[in-house]
Amino acid sequence: MPIDTSFGEENVSAARRIALTVAACAGVTLLATPLLGYLDLANIVMLFLLTVLVIAVKLGRNAAVLASVLSVLCFDVFFVPPRFSLAVSNIQYLVTFVVMLATALTTTHFTSVLRQRAQEAVKREQRTLALYQLARQLAGAMTVGQVLDIAGGFVLSQLNARTAVLVPDDDHKTLDPVQFHGGLPIEVHLARIAFESGELVRNDEVRAMGYASLYFPLKASLRVRGVLAVAFVEHADGPRDETLPLLEALASLVAVALERLHYVEVAQTADLKMQTERLRSSILSALSHDLRTPLTVMVGLADSLFLVKPALPPAALETAQALHEHAERLAGLVGNLLDMARLNAGDVILRREWQPLEEVVGASIKLLGTALDGHPVNTALDAALPLLEFDSVLIERVLCNLLENAAKYSPAQTPIALHARQVGSVVEVSLLDHGPGFPGHRRNELFNMFVRGQAESGRPGTGLGLAICKAIIEAHGGTIEADDRPGGGALVRFTLPVGNPPSVEEEPS
Amino acid sequence: MTTPARVLIIEDEKQIRRFVRVAVEEEGCQVTEAETMAQGLVQAGVRQPDLLILDLGLPDGNGIDLIHNLRGWSDVPILILSARSRENDKIDALDAGADDYLIKPFSVGELRARVRALLRRRSPTSESASPVIEFGRVVVDLSRRLVTREGETMHLTPIEYRLLSVLVGHPGKVLTQRNLLREIWGPSYSESSHYLRVYVSHLRQKLEDDPTQPEYFLTETGVGYRFQP
């Protein structure tokens, strides 16, 4: 039931109301005329006032005003001597008329105010009830579609208006209409203004063209979650003032419901991601354990052949040595593959900490040890390098891979240079060797998986080392590239962003 | 050495036990083996070993619990065998009181070197007796709070000195960041690991020949530091 229709008043047409009023006044006159001999004129006035009161209650203000005037006229013409004339014999009856008219109009006024209050109270109660119901339904809604259906149904039943909801897309750039009720046309610019300002936008000019004229921002606790557009079709004169608070209440209920659904989704996604992550890391760690155990056994048992007493013949020891080397190389490859699987499987979890670069440089050189094969590493790190925020284990991995590559492809005993300096907002680390350099045309393909510089080279490798470096550096927000060293040799350069290093107070000494 | 050192190996993989045993026996030690954590704990109580070699991936429980349990009544050196993917286990084990670790696969040579280093600490002559520690061209006299390099007195700040004395007090032992932060700054600083790194860097600049390629104050990346005399 639309709340605009209420009581009986509007069901009775104006002409009928006038007729009823006139009839009532005539009836009272007829009723009172035979009593003229028995009642004082003052009491007959009371009968007329009673009539005005009844009309005010039953037929509203306008009818009651008419009744007031008619009553005074009837009283004058039919009861006050000389009867059947507007003339008055005694001037004091003028006071009676004035008082009678004033009393009738005052009664009319208060009665109609009371009537109006009562009607408003009933309307308010109905709306409150409807809002309670709406809130209950919204609380149970499981999808955005349900929320919009419930809200749309509410507006249609309570205000006989149509609605549409617009929500922003994922990057908050455009507003998309989620749902039309019968293809409600929407002025997207107005919706945009409402969305960005967080204020109600009202435009009665577009309403004439059939567009939605009210745009309510769906304000939730953290941000505006969308826009509710409302179009009034039935009322040519647009929405009434009292419907705005109702629509605002509706908008905030819808906003809260949308926000709730948003967080439910966020929580579900996070949960799913966590489960996937846990599964992936447990698979990788089981795989790693299962592959590493036999490799450990192979390396260890090959080594222990050297401890057999009496000593084995040299040929057997040579075999043992080869076994050891190949098992270790296999372990390295397995490590690379597992790392690549971990890095490639999506978000790399970085354990970033602020630290000086020199620390991880020193650790990498120490870790490689004999793998550097006698190549000295000349480090030149700028003294004023800031602390950098990185995952030390992974950056050590990068440096080890690059140093190992340099050692592998450089002529024996030639030095490898490692330079680092700050360039603007990044720290640039360069590794330079005296090897043959990179093949010019496919230089940057080298950072893809399973690509090697010299495909037929006798040197062992899978072409994963540089791909791992690239994945790690990019996860840190840096870049990596290969270049030719001026004067011959290879150059690999990578950058790490400087960020905002924490300050370290100097200790008073 | 008159009495051979007793070494307990707790490792579930038979072949790994086999070659570890051969390598350790080569160092002149007496070896006891245990396959599970429960067995290992019993053996550790009965045999009172001088060194414990512990695989972290035991089937019947967490090696870290074993270390906690053991550290309640014994300060036997513990060498951890760990797979690289279990980075956190390794750190937790060292935090709990393990002394050193080896990443699988490891060579017999590395293993023997670590065993030797850990057993050397057992003999009372090399450690604790003397307050003077020498490495390279540096002499640290803990009784006089004096640090010299090539005979020249080095000026260290109070925190640098405290860091130095903690590191040289545990030669060869891997000290985790958490351990060091707690020792030097107290528990409230355990989050500001960059302070530790900056002071280690100061120490290297004052005491190492080439601070970017240190010889004595080594970084165990992602884990902590080790003083290698």
XYZ file of C-alpha atoms in Angstrom:
738
model
C 0.000 0.000 0.000
C 1.577 3.340 -0.929
C 1.761 5.466 2.174
C 0.560 8.634 0.450
C -3.020 7.421 0.563
C -4.352 7.431 4.089
C -7.538 7.733 6.058
C -10.751 8.514 4.184
C -10.087 12.102 3.284
C -8.625 11.661 -0.166
C -11.195 9.087 -1.115
C -13.917 11.738 -0.947
C -13.898 14.147 -3.867
C -13.909 17.928 -3.274
C -17.389 18.423 -4.747
C -18.774 15.668 -2.577
C -17.138 17.205 0.459
C -18.761 20.590 -0.268
C -22.104 18.887 -0.749
C -21.768 17.007 2.521
C -20.787 20.176 4.369
C -23.732 22.134 2.961
C -26.057 19.231 3.782
C -24.756 19.048 7.334
C -25.277 22.766 7.901
C -28.785 22.584 6.389
C -29.562 19.540 8.545
C -28.508 21.269 11.761
C -30.604 24.322 10.759
C -33.658 22.119 10.153
C -33.094 20.198 13.364
C -32.659 23.324 15.440
C -35.587 25.329 14.008
C -38.328 23.425 15.950
C -36.234 23.792 19.090
C -36.110 27.553 18.777
C -38.807 27.989 21.377
C -37.107 25.699 23.876
C -33.418 26.514 23.545
C -31.530 29.733 24.046
C -29.782 31.090 20.960
C -26.479 30.508 22.754
C -27.148 26.749 22.884
C -28.121 26.700 19.211
C -24.663 28.178 18.528
C -23.267 25.181 20.370
C -25.060 22.828 17.959
C -23.465 24.624 15.024
C -20.010 24.482 16.647
C -20.439 20.755 17.242
C -21.205 20.353 13.558
C -18.060 22.256 12.561
C -16.027 20.023 14.890
C -17.463 16.857 13.371
C -16.836 18.118 9.834
C -13.285 19.121 10.739
C -12.625 15.612 11.996
C -14.352 13.810 9.153
C -13.868 16.002 6.090
C -10.750 18.025 6.768
C -9.757 21.616 7.011
C -11.313 23.129 3.868
C -14.723 21.635 4.502
C -14.556 22.807 8.109
C -13.765 26.407 7.063
C -16.731 26.324 4.709
C -18.861 24.883 7.519
C -17.735 27.673 9.861
C -18.858 30.374 7.453
C -22.085 28.543 6.532
C -22.911 28.023 10.195
C -22.564 31.709 10.970
C -24.753 32.600 7.941
C -27.439 29.999 8.803
C -27.474 31.104 12.411
C -27.908 34.715 11.339
C -30.557 34.062 8.690
C -32.658 31.406 10.412
C -32.343 32.074 14.122
C -31.333 35.655 14.899
C -34.289 38.075 14.711
C -35.288 39.395 12.285
C -35.364 35.869 10.880
C -34.917 35.140 7.142
C -32.734 38.186 6.737
C -29.070 38.962 7.066
C -29.966 42.068 9.003
C -29.490 42.009 12.742
C -31.884 43.779 15.125
C -29.620 43.796 18.115
C -26.070 44.889 17.543
C -24.798 42.496 20.281
C -25.394 39.542 17.932
C -22.436 40.788 15.910
C -20.256 39.811 18.875
C -21.932 36.392 18.868
C -21.134 36.006 15.132
C -17.508 37.000 15.547
C -17.005 34.720 18.557
C -18.819 31.902 16.793
C -16.713 32.270 13.648
C -13.515 32.548 15.650
C -14.357 29.490 17.740
C -15.313 27.485 14.660
C -12.121 28.381 12.807
C -9.935 27.720 15.853
C -11.578 24.342 16.336
C -11.038 23.657 12.667
C -7.387 24.561 12.910
C -6.547 22.439 15.938
C -8.546 19.499 14.736
C -6.860 19.439 11.391
C -3.403 19.788 12.962
C -4.215 16.848 15.196
C -5.465 14.863 12.224
C -2.281 15.608 10.339
C -0.091 14.572 13.269
C -1.975 11.343 13.621
C -1.572 10.617 9.921
C 2.148 11.393 10.067
C 2.591 9.175 13.086
C 0.920 6.317 11.288
C 3.092 6.886 8.228
C 6.216 7.029 10.339
C 5.315 3.836 12.075
C 4.717 2.110 8.784
C 8.066 3.288 7.493
C 9.933 2.298 10.606
C 8.364 -1.116 10.378
C 9.285 -1.356 6.718
C 12.858 -0.291 7.495
C 13.109 -2.914 10.232
C 11.975 -5.529 7.798
C 14.400 -4.234 5.217
C 17.295 -4.332 7.680
C 16.405 -7.892 8.629
C 16.229 -8.981 5.010
C 19.489 -7.214 4.135
C 21.260 -8.868 7.046
C 20.375 -12.232 5.566
C 21.356 -11.362 1.996
C 24.169 -13.538 0.688
C 24.895 -11.865 -2.640
C 25.035 -8.355 -4.039
C 22.137 -9.274 -6.326
C 19.952 -10.148 -3.346
C 20.791 -6.870 -1.618
C 19.759 -4.921 -4.699
C 16.560 -6.905 -5.154
C 15.556 -6.267 -1.575
C 16.354 -2.551 -1.799
C 14.584 -2.217 -5.156
C 11.493 -3.999 -3.837
C 11.408 -1.735 -0.798
C 11.526 1.484 -2.822
C 8.927 0.203 -5.243
C 6.467 -0.763 -2.515
C 7.050 2.161 -0.169
C 7.577 5.043 -2.573
C 6.357 3.663 -5.869
C 9.719 4.630 -7.338
C 12.313 2.727 -9.327
C 15.944 2.257 -8.360
C 19.265 1.256 -9.795
C 22.574 0.714 -8.013
C 25.940 1.609 -9.466
C 29.129 0.165 -8.016
C 32.724 1.058 -8.862
C 34.878 -1.456 -10.710
C 37.932 -2.928 -9.056
C 40.260 -0.014 -9.692
C 37.614 2.581 -8.706
C 37.748 4.260 -12.087
C 34.317 3.687 -13.544
C 30.900 3.153 -12.082
C 28.969 0.252 -13.490
C 25.239 -0.125 -13.152
C 24.712 -3.429 -11.394
C 21.031 -3.714 -11.936
C 18.233 -1.950 -13.730
C 14.648 -2.127 -12.663
C 12.948 -2.091 -15.993
C 15.847 -0.357 -17.705
C 15.915 2.772 -15.592
C 17.917 5.446 -17.469
C 20.732 6.886 -15.415
C 22.740 10.066 -15.771
C 26.187 8.618 -15.040
C 27.829 12.009 -14.489
C 25.479 12.791 -11.634
C 26.169 9.366 -10.151
C 29.877 10.052 -10.449
C 29.496 13.357 -8.577
C 27.536 11.637 -5.808
C 30.158 8.867 -5.627
C 33.090 11.209 -5.421
C 31.617 13.865 -3.155
C 29.771 11.473 -0.853
C 26.784 13.850 -0.951
C 23.262 13.453 -2.276
C 22.862 14.753 -5.826
C 19.416 15.884 -6.901
C 18.505 17.100 -10.340
C 14.861 17.660 -11.199
C 15.540 18.693 -14.803
C 16.621 15.235 -15.950
C 13.544 13.747 -14.288
C 11.322 15.180 -16.976
C 13.207 13.082 -19.538
C 12.615 9.956 -17.495
C 16.049 9.832 -15.935
C 16.652 9.006 -12.294
C 16.695 12.323 -10.455
C 18.141 11.359 -7.069
C 21.620 9.890 -6.537
C 22.457 8.729 -3.033
C 26.065 7.812 -2.216
C 26.251 4.419 -0.477
C 28.473 5.545 2.370
C 29.909 2.733 4.466
C 32.365 3.050 7.310
C 35.487 3.080 5.170
C 34.498 4.342 1.782
C 31.628 5.024 -0.586
C 30.599 1.635 -1.939
C 28.397 2.803 -4.803
C 25.484 4.997 -5.753
C 21.750 4.394 -5.405
C 19.793 6.101 -8.187
C 16.070 6.697 -7.665
C 13.454 7.721 -10.229
C 9.932 8.768 -9.250
C 7.467 7.898 -11.937
C 4.079 8.387 -10.361
C 4.512 11.790 -8.767
C 4.855 14.409 -11.412
C 5.865 16.890 -8.719
C 8.861 14.806 -7.638
C 9.726 13.307 -4.299
C 8.323 14.729 -1.124
C 10.608 16.102 1.522
C 9.854 13.349 3.975
C 10.910 10.634 1.561
C 14.526 11.858 1.499
C 15.371 10.755 5.057
C 13.775 7.412 4.257
C 15.902 6.997 1.155
C 18.983 8.086 3.068
C 18.291 5.444 5.691
C 17.842 2.930 2.898
C 21.122 4.016 1.293
C 23.076 3.506 4.495
C 21.517 0.095 5.086
C 22.421 -0.968 1.557
C 25.938 0.434 2.005
C 26.450 -1.553 5.204
C 25.139 -4.697 3.515
C 27.476 -4.209 0.548
C 30.404 -3.606 2.854
C 29.601 -6.730 4.814
C 29.508 -8.771 1.601
C 32.777 -7.180 0.511
C 34.538 -8.261 3.692
C 33.045 -11.717 3.515
C 34.558 -11.989 0.058
C 37.896 -10.590 1.186
C 38.011 -13.056 4.054
C 37.131 -15.959 1.783
C 39.742 -14.980 -0.777
C 42.386 -14.586 1.895
C 41.478 -17.932 3.357
C 41.644 -19.626 -0.016
C 44.949 -17.972 -0.786
C 46.356 -19.061 2.530
C 45.272 -22.632 1.942
C 46.747 -22.628 -1.566
C 49.948 -21.141 -0.233
C 50.162 -23.729 2.534
C 49.536 -26.565 0.107
C 52.094 -25.266 -2.354
C 54.771 -24.783 0.247
C 54.138 -28.190 1.776
C 54.330 -29.856 -1.640
C 57.541 -28.021 -2.475
C 59.077 -28.771 0.866
C 58.137 -32.461 0.682
C 59.504 -32.633 -2.860
C 62.622 -30.835 -1.774
C 63.112 -33.228 1.128
C 62.466 -36.308 -1.009
C 64.897 -35.204 -3.693
C 67.548 -33.961 -1.340
C 67.779 -37.022 0.862
C 69.026 -39.374 -1.900
C 71.343 -36.627 -3.169
C 72.796 -36.201 0.304
C 73.336 -39.933 0.497
C 75.040 -39.971 -2.926
C 77.387 -37.091 -2.112
C 78.197 -38.483 1.313
C 78.734 -42.074 0.244
C 80.921 -41.015 -2.699
C 83.013 -38.983 -0.256
C 83.249 -41.803 2.225
C 84.918 -44.010 -0.406
C 87.982 -41.837 0.189
C 88.014 -42.981 3.800
C 88.002 -46.709 3.045
C 91.014 -48.479 4.496
C 93.148 -49.656 2.907
C 92.824 -46.900 0.318
C 91.043 -47.776 -2.919
C 92.987 -47.783 -6.195
C 93.257 -44.323 -7.848
C 90.810 -45.246 -10.636
C 88.102 -46.027 -8.073
C 88.783 -42.759 -6.251
C 88.498 -40.872 -9.513
C 85.091 -42.467 -10.009
C 84.136 -41.492 -6.475
C 85.185 -37.909 -7.155
C 83.133 -37.791 -10.354
C 80.146 -39.235 -8.503
C 80.494 -36.561 -5.870
C 80.714 -33.729 -8.399
C 77.759 -34.880 -10.442
C 75.584 -35.499 -7.443
C 76.386 -31.986 -6.219
C 75.616 -30.519 -9.595
C 72.341 -32.411 -9.649
C 71.561 -31.006 -6.201
C 72.234 -27.528 -7.576
C 69.871 -28.098 -10.501
C 67.165 -29.476 -8.247
C 67.614 -26.445 -6.036
C 67.256 -24.130 -9.026
C 64.140 -25.900 -10.271
C 62.509 -25.810 -6.868
C 63.408 -22.148 -6.445
C 62.003 -21.322 -9.847
C 58.819 -23.223 -9.028
C 58.528 -21.265 -5.809
C 59.248 -17.915 -7.447
C 57.057 -18.616 -10.458
C 54.066 -19.873 -8.553
C 52.869 -16.349 -7.933
C 53.510 -13.987 -5.093
C 57.000 -14.376 -3.753
C 57.019 -13.971 -0.010
C 59.898 -11.641 0.737
C 61.434 -11.457 4.174
C 62.617 -7.895 3.713
C 64.865 -6.253 6.255
C 66.920 -3.084 6.207
C 70.581 -3.929 5.864
C 73.843 -2.792 4.301
C 74.513 -4.247 0.856
C 78.150 -5.041 1.725
C 77.009 -7.714 4.162
C 75.302 -9.855 1.547
C 78.153 -9.234 -0.913
C 80.686 -10.582 1.594
C 78.457 -13.534 2.455
C 77.993 -14.470 -1.218
C 81.724 -14.422 -1.958
C 82.386 -16.493 1.154
C 79.611 -18.943 0.304
C 80.875 -19.550 -3.225
C 84.405 -20.161 -1.988
C 86.015 -22.724 -4.236
C 83.242 -22.419 -6.824
C 84.816 -19.090 -7.815
C 87.615 -21.233 -9.166
C 90.421 -18.868 -8.286
C 88.836 -15.732 -9.743
C 89.453 -12.849 -7.361
C 86.450 -10.582 -6.754
C 87.260 -6.880 -6.619
C 84.502 -5.084 -4.787
C 83.956 -1.364 -5.033
C 80.915 -0.291 -3.023
C 80.323 3.412 -2.511
C 80.981 4.258 1.116
C 77.788 6.288 1.380
C 75.388 3.577 0.239
C 72.153 3.736 2.234
C 70.659 0.748 4.026
C 68.482 -1.205 1.610
C 65.383 -3.216 2.341
C 65.657 -6.668 0.816
C 65.383 -10.377 1.462
C 68.985 -11.251 2.198
C 68.664 -14.940 1.341
C 67.247 -14.163 -2.100
C 69.676 -11.343 -2.930
C 72.512 -13.617 -1.859
C 71.070 -16.073 -4.361
C 71.205 -13.419 -7.105
C 74.801 -12.462 -6.323
C 75.888 -16.105 -6.110
C 74.282 -16.934 -9.452
C 75.851 -13.918 -11.148
C 79.295 -14.473 -9.622
C 79.176 -18.155 -10.476
C 78.238 -17.348 -14.067
C 81.037 -14.823 -14.325
C 83.526 -17.332 -12.941
C 82.251 -20.056 -15.238
C 82.634 -18.078 -18.451
C 85.778 -16.041 -17.687
C 89.341 -17.064 -18.548
C 91.154 -18.566 -15.572
C 92.435 -16.217 -12.847
C 90.882 -13.086 -14.361
C 89.272 -10.862 -11.750
C 85.541 -10.242 -11.444
C 84.493 -6.725 -10.511
C 81.479 -5.914 -8.357
C 80.483 -2.245 -8.205
C 77.608 -0.565 -6.398
C 76.545 3.061 -6.330
C 73.433 5.088 -5.757
C 71.811 6.534 -8.872
C 68.847 8.694 -7.935
C 66.256 6.601 -6.171
C 67.920 3.249 -6.813
C 71.155 1.517 -5.933
C 72.790 0.033 -9.001
C 74.923 -3.086 -8.652
C 77.134 -4.126 -11.603
C 79.091 -7.315 -12.129
C 81.807 -7.211 -14.747
C 83.950 -10.055 -16.037
C 86.548 -10.705 -18.719
C 84.631 -13.466 -20.471
C 83.377 -13.523 -24.041
C 80.377 -11.328 -23.181
C 76.784 -11.932 -24.169
C 75.519 -12.724 -27.650
C 74.293 -9.291 -28.727
C 70.980 -10.047 -30.398
C 69.572 -12.345 -27.714
C 71.052 -10.579 -24.747
C 67.852 -10.050 -22.840
C 66.351 -13.405 -23.745
C 68.918 -14.805 -21.354
C 66.674 -13.817 -18.483
C 63.947 -16.140 -19.714
C 63.774 -19.672 -18.439
C 65.880 -22.417 -20.037
C 67.729 -20.018 -22.352
C 71.496 -20.309 -22.447
C 74.061 -18.077 -24.090
C 75.900 -20.817 -25.906
C 73.503 -23.662 -26.442
C 76.200 -26.179 -27.310
C 78.665 -25.069 -24.715
C 80.311 -27.824 -22.784
C 79.694 -25.948 -19.561
C 76.983 -27.400 -17.368
C 73.835 -25.408 -16.649
C 70.108 -25.305 -17.241
C 69.590 -21.692 -18.099
C 67.662 -21.104 -14.915
C 70.180 -19.007 -13.005
C 69.439 -15.682 -14.696
C 65.694 -16.333 -14.767
C 65.814 -16.823 -10.996
C 67.787 -13.592 -10.653
C 65.195 -11.747 -12.701
C 62.269 -13.098 -10.692
C 63.951 -12.145 -7.417
C 65.028 -8.656 -8.511
C 61.605 -7.882 -9.970
C 59.916 -9.060 -6.782
C 62.013 -6.417 -5.022
C 60.835 -3.731 -7.429
C 64.169 -3.547 -9.245
C 65.359 -4.211 -12.783
C 68.086 -6.413 -14.230
C 69.808 -6.197 -17.608
C 72.757 -7.590 -19.491
C 75.229 -5.396 -21.318
C 78.674 -5.433 -22.860
C 81.547 -4.321 -20.741
C 83.423 -1.489 -22.389
C 86.675 -3.075 -23.519
C 85.333 -6.617 -23.593
C 83.550 -8.933 -21.214
C 80.076 -9.237 -19.838
C 78.254 -6.805 -17.604
C 75.130 -7.558 -15.608
C 73.501 -4.655 -13.869
C 70.635 -4.794 -11.387
C 68.944 -2.153 -9.296
C 67.241 -2.102 -5.924
C 64.977 0.777 -4.863
C 66.308 2.932 -2.038
C 62.980 3.546 -0.269
C 63.004 5.264 3.119
C 65.811 3.783 5.165
C 65.293 3.942 8.926
C 67.615 6.267 10.757
C 70.223 4.841 13.071
C 71.179 7.203 15.846
C 74.872 7.472 16.408
C 75.882 6.029 19.715
C 77.496 8.529 22.083
C 81.034 7.256 22.493
C 93.598 -37.188 23.096
C 93.427 -39.935 25.694
C 89.678 -40.597 25.740
C 87.966 -40.489 22.368
C 85.113 -37.999 22.083
C 81.602 -39.507 22.113
C 79.338 -38.437 19.286
C 75.622 -39.174 19.050
C 73.997 -39.151 15.598
C 70.202 -38.767 15.487
C 69.098 -39.293 11.871
C 66.319 -41.428 10.408
C 67.891 -42.121 7.003
C 70.116 -45.179 7.360
C 72.541 -44.354 4.525
C 73.141 -40.830 5.805
C 73.848 -42.271 9.260
C 76.289 -44.646 7.632
C 78.507 -42.094 5.970
C 78.255 -39.601 8.820
C 79.430 -42.358 11.102
C 82.393 -43.157 8.852
C 83.347 -39.472 8.663
C 83.084 -38.899 12.412
C 84.976 -42.071 13.241
C 87.708 -40.827 10.953
C 88.049 -37.930 13.439
C 88.788 -40.470 16.131
C 85.403 -40.362 17.831
C 83.185 -43.030 19.319
C 79.822 -43.028 17.581
C 76.351 -43.917 18.834
C 73.371 -43.852 16.480
C 69.695 -43.167 17.088
C 66.908 -43.391 14.540
C 64.175 -41.465 16.300
C 63.851 -38.524 18.606
C 62.716 -40.675 21.519
C 65.714 -42.983 21.141
C 68.004 -40.013 20.730
C 66.856 -38.400 23.945
C 67.412 -41.647 25.883
C 70.865 -42.107 24.343
C 71.805 -38.513 25.100
C 70.977 -39.141 28.766
C 72.747 -42.512 28.972
C 75.825 -41.797 26.886
C 76.486 -38.178 27.839
C 77.925 -37.431 24.374
C 80.455 -34.690 23.664
C 78.709 -33.773 20.420
C 75.232 -34.315 19.038
C 74.482 -34.418 15.312
C 70.753 -33.925 14.804
C 68.605 -34.144 11.685
C 65.738 -31.678 11.970
C 63.357 -33.735 9.829
C 62.772 -36.655 12.182
C 59.583 -38.641 11.685
C 58.541 -38.836 15.325
C 58.667 -35.211 16.342
C 60.194 -31.828 16.229
C 63.956 -31.625 16.641
C 63.515 -28.186 18.194
C 61.652 -29.678 21.145
C 64.540 -32.074 21.617
C 66.980 -29.166 21.729
C 64.850 -27.319 24.285
C 64.609 -30.451 26.368
C 68.327 -31.135 26.117
C 69.347 -27.568 26.911
C 67.543 -27.916 30.228
C 70.272 -30.171 31.545
C 73.164 -30.266 29.069
C 75.309 -27.847 27.128
C 76.613 -30.454 24.689
C 77.383 -28.864 21.299
C 74.634 -29.569 18.736
C 75.181 -29.685 14.972
C 71.998 -29.461 12.904
C 71.490 -31.189 9.558
C 68.823 -29.336 7.621
C 67.235 -29.120 4.197
C 67.372 -25.635 2.737
C 63.652 -25.240 2.388
C 63.244 -25.367 6.145
C 64.775 -21.979 6.775
C 62.630 -21.177 9.807
C 63.244 -24.546 11.439
C 66.927 -23.893 11.189
C 66.646 -20.469 12.828
C 64.352 -21.830 15.535
C 66.822 -24.629 16.239
C 69.708 -22.169 16.548
C 67.591 -19.881 18.722
C 66.798 -22.842 20.924
C 70.495 -23.414 21.499
C 71.930 -25.428 18.620
C 75.505 -24.417 17.764
C 75.907 -24.865 14.036
C 74.175 -26.238 10.972
C 74.895 -27.996 7.699
C 72.620 -27.794 4.696
C 71.908 -31.004 2.796
C 73.591 -32.106 0.687
C 76.950 -31.529 2.384
C 80.355 -33.023 1.707
C 82.224 -35.218 4.151
C 84.977 -32.606 4.218
C 82.603 -29.894 5.474
C 81.135 -32.246 8.025
C 84.515 -33.197 9.394
C 85.567 -29.553 9.641
C 82.437 -28.647 11.632
C 82.825 -31.650 13.922
C 86.430 -30.748 14.592
C 85.554 -27.135 15.350
C 82.762 -28.076 17.728
C 84.855 -30.675 19.551
C 87.747 -28.263 19.922
C 85.541 -26.077 22.070
C 85.106 -29.009 24.434
C 88.705 -28.951 25.605
C 88.984 -26.346 28.360
C 92.413 -25.053 27.307
C 91.399 -23.277 24.136
C 88.529 -21.292 25.569
C 87.315 -19.573 28.732
C 90.650 -19.963 30.532
C 92.344 -17.051 28.859
C 90.778 -13.617 28.739
C 92.926 -12.762 25.736
C 91.658 -13.691 22.293
C 93.734 -13.281 19.181
C 92.670 -13.393 15.578
C 94.568 -12.096 12.598
C 96.288 -8.936 13.718
C 93.722 -8.186 16.404
C 94.076 -8.889 20.119
C 91.090 -8.630 22.452
C 91.821 -8.547 26.167
C 88.496 -9.067 27.884
C 89.937 -8.516 31.383
C 91.206 -5.067 30.491
C 88.501 -4.208 27.929
C 91.295 -3.526 25.490
C 91.233 -4.098 21.731
C 94.374 -3.632 19.662
C 95.059 -4.031 15.977
C 98.671 -4.357 14.929
C 99.575 -3.155 18.421
C 97.473 -0.016 18.045
C 94.581 0.522 20.448
C 91.210 0.515 18.669
C 88.500 2.718 20.034
C 85.171 0.883 20.252
C 81.871 2.340 21.432
C 80.168 0.543 24.358
C 77.737 -1.274 22.025
C 80.502 -2.257 19.619
C 82.495 -3.640 22.516
C 79.535 -5.559 23.888
C 78.831 -7.017 20.443
C 82.488 -7.963 20.048
C 82.633 -9.668 23.430
C 79.464 -11.687 22.752
C 80.786 -12.797 19.351
C 84.297 -13.731 20.518
C 82.784 -15.452 23.556
C 81.221 -18.037 21.219
C 83.901 -18.859 18.654
C 82.546 -20.883 15.739
C 78.980 -20.786 17.025
C 76.217 -19.378 14.837
C 74.509 -16.619 16.807
C 71.069 -15.755 15.489
C 69.963 -12.153 15.131
C 67.412 -12.703 17.874
C 70.096 -14.059 20.220
C 72.425 -11.143 19.587
C 69.752 -8.473 19.863
C 68.595 -9.914 23.158
C 72.141 -10.170 24.513
C 73.131 -6.645 23.549
C 70.022 -4.475 23.674
C 67.677 -6.524 25.808
C 64.335 -8.017 24.746
C 62.708 -4.705 23.788
C 64.909 -4.238 20.709
C 64.215 -7.576 19.090
C 62.491 -5.919 16.115
C 65.173 -3.431 15.083
C 67.552 -5.836 13.414
C 69.059 -3.099 11.250
C 70.824 -1.713 14.352
C 72.610 -5.019 14.745
C 73.658 -5.021 11.106
C 74.960 -1.473 11.313
C 77.073 -2.247 14.382
C 78.457 -5.439 12.862
C 79.415 -3.311 9.876
C 81.202 -0.823 12.202
C 83.044 -3.686 13.852
C 84.175 -5.027 10.488
C 85.358 -1.609 9.396
C 87.487 -1.330 12.523
C 88.779 -4.900 12.762
C 88.676 -6.527 9.312
C 91.203 -5.947 6.531
C 88.489 -5.886 3.866
C 85.076 -5.204 5.428
C 83.275 -6.327 2.241
C 85.030 -9.701 2.343
C 85.323 -10.361 6.082
C 87.424 -13.216 7.430
C 86.416 -13.285 11.094
C 82.977 -11.768 11.536
C 80.990 -13.834 9.069
C 77.404 -13.360 8.017
C 75.138 -16.385 8.025
C 72.659 -14.934 5.580
C 69.101 -14.888 6.840
C 70.229 -16.405 10.131
C 72.775 -14.325 12.008
C 76.531 -14.071 12.535
C 79.448 -16.259 13.394
C 82.856 -15.368 14.799
C 85.421 -17.546 13.034
C 88.828 -17.207 14.723
